[in-house]
């Protein structure tokens, strides 16, 4: 699940709807239903729901960091401590911080 989730996060950071939908299909194959989205906004809404599960799945696992965007007040998981925000696209790519 976390591998597919990370692929979707990276695609959303890049505003790449095609790759985000491909990653969503991978997540669906792992048992978490993520619908194919017609827009980046819908893909990001689906990702936000997946983030709740990812935060729980990553708890206690080294190499995963829970991040928070103070502007959009959303959380996500990523494998790097360098902020790479999937919710605001390229405009908010660096907005956020590691949650302690």
Short mmCIF file of C-alpha atoms in Angstrom, two decimals:
data_model
loop_
_atom_site.label_atom_id
_atom_site.label_comp_id
_atom_site.label_asym_id
_atom_site.label_seq_id
_atom_site.Cartn_x
_atom_site.Cartn_y
_atom_site.Cartn_z
CA UNK A 1 0.00 0.00 0.00
CA UNK A 2 2.67 2.52 0.99
CA UNK A 3 4.60 2.01 -2.27
CA UNK A 4 1.54 2.78 -4.40
CA UNK A 5 0.65 5.65 -2.10
CA UNK A 6 4.14 7.15 -2.55
CA UNK A 7 3.80 6.90 -6.34
CA UNK A 8 0.51 8.76 -6.18
CA UNK A 9 2.02 11.44 -3.92
CA UNK A 10 4.93 12.02 -6.31
CA UNK A 11 2.53 12.27 -9.28
CA UNK A 12 0.36 14.81 -7.49
CA UNK A 13 3.37 16.95 -6.54
CA UNK A 14 4.16 17.09 -10.27
CA UNK A 15 0.51 17.85 -11.21
CA UNK A 16 0.53 14.62 -13.29
CA UNK A 17 -3.04 13.31 -13.39
CA UNK A 18 -2.18 10.37 -15.67
CA UNK A 19 0.45 9.01 -13.26
CA UNK A 20 -1.77 9.77 -10.25
CA UNK A 21 -4.57 7.67 -11.78
CA UNK A 22 -2.12 4.85 -12.54
CA UNK A 23 -0.97 4.87 -8.92
CA UNK A 24 -4.59 5.00 -7.74
CA UNK A 25 -5.23 1.82 -9.74
CA UNK A 26 -2.29 0.19 -7.91
CA UNK A 27 -3.79 1.20 -4.58
CA UNK A 28 -7.11 -0.29 -5.64
CA UNK A 29 -5.33 -3.56 -6.43
CA UNK A 30 -3.91 -3.56 -2.88
CA UNK A 31 -7.41 -3.36 -1.43
CA UNK A 32 -7.97 0.37 -0.98
CA UNK A 33 -10.55 1.64 -3.44
CA UNK A 34 -9.27 4.81 -5.13
CA UNK A 35 -11.44 5.98 -8.01
CA UNK A 36 -9.99 7.20 -11.29
CA UNK A 37 -10.21 10.98 -11.23
CA UNK A 38 -11.05 13.42 -14.00
CA UNK A 39 -9.28 16.33 -12.30
CA UNK A 40 -6.30 16.89 -10.05
CA UNK A 41 -8.63 18.27 -7.39
CA UNK A 42 -10.57 15.00 -7.25
CA UNK A 43 -7.36 12.98 -7.27
CA UNK A 44 -6.11 15.03 -4.33
CA UNK A 45 -9.37 14.49 -2.44
CA UNK A 46 -9.00 10.71 -2.92
CA UNK A 47 -5.36 10.98 -1.85
CA UNK A 48 -6.40 12.77 1.35
CA UNK A 49 -8.59 9.79 2.26
CA UNK A 50 -5.71 7.41 1.50
CA UNK A 51 -3.45 9.57 3.69
CA UNK A 52 -5.43 8.68 6.80
CA UNK A 53 -4.65 5.01 6.18
CA UNK A 54 -1.04 5.71 5.19
CA UNK A 55 -0.40 7.64 8.40
CA UNK A 56 -1.59 4.66 10.44
CA UNK A 57 0.31 2.16 8.25
CA UNK A 58 3.57 4.13 8.47
CA UNK A 59 3.46 4.59 12.25
CA UNK A 60 6.57 3.15 13.82
CA UNK A 61 8.19 2.27 10.50
CA UNK A 62 11.56 3.91 9.89
CA UNK A 63 11.92 5.85 6.66
CA UNK A 64 8.38 7.26 6.62
CA UNK A 65 7.61 10.80 7.74
CA UNK A 66 4.23 12.33 8.50
CA UNK A 67 4.04 15.80 7.03
CA UNK A 68 1.57 18.66 7.54
CA UNK A 69 0.67 21.59 5.30
CA UNK A 70 -0.21 24.58 7.51
CA UNK A 71 -1.94 26.42 4.64
CA UNK A 72 -4.31 23.63 3.60
CA UNK A 73 -4.30 21.93 7.02
CA UNK A 74 -3.74 18.50 5.45
CA UNK A 75 -1.39 15.65 6.34
CA UNK A 76 0.42 13.03 4.29
CA UNK A 77 3.24 10.49 4.47
CA UNK A 78 6.46 10.61 2.48
CA UNK A 79 9.84 8.91 2.52
CA UNK A 80 11.96 12.06 2.65
CA UNK A 81 12.17 14.78 5.28
CA UNK A 82 12.41 17.37 2.48
CA UNK A 83 8.88 18.75 2.00
CA UNK A 84 7.17 17.61 -1.17
CA UNK A 85 3.51 18.61 -0.76
CA UNK A 86 1.04 16.67 -2.95
CA UNK A 87 -1.97 18.86 -2.20
CA UNK A 88 -1.10 22.23 -3.70
CA UNK A 89 0.75 21.16 -6.80
CA UNK A 90 3.84 22.97 -7.94
CA UNK A 91 2.70 26.21 -6.29
CA UNK A 92 2.73 24.73 -2.76
CA UNK A 93 5.28 21.97 -3.33
CA UNK A 94 7.53 23.23 -0.52
CA UNK A 95 4.76 24.13 1.95
CA UNK A 96 4.79 21.98 5.05
CA UNK A 97 6.92 20.41 7.73
CA UNK A 98 7.57 17.10 9.42
CA UNK A 99 5.14 16.45 12.26
CA UNK A 100 6.79 15.69 15.57
#
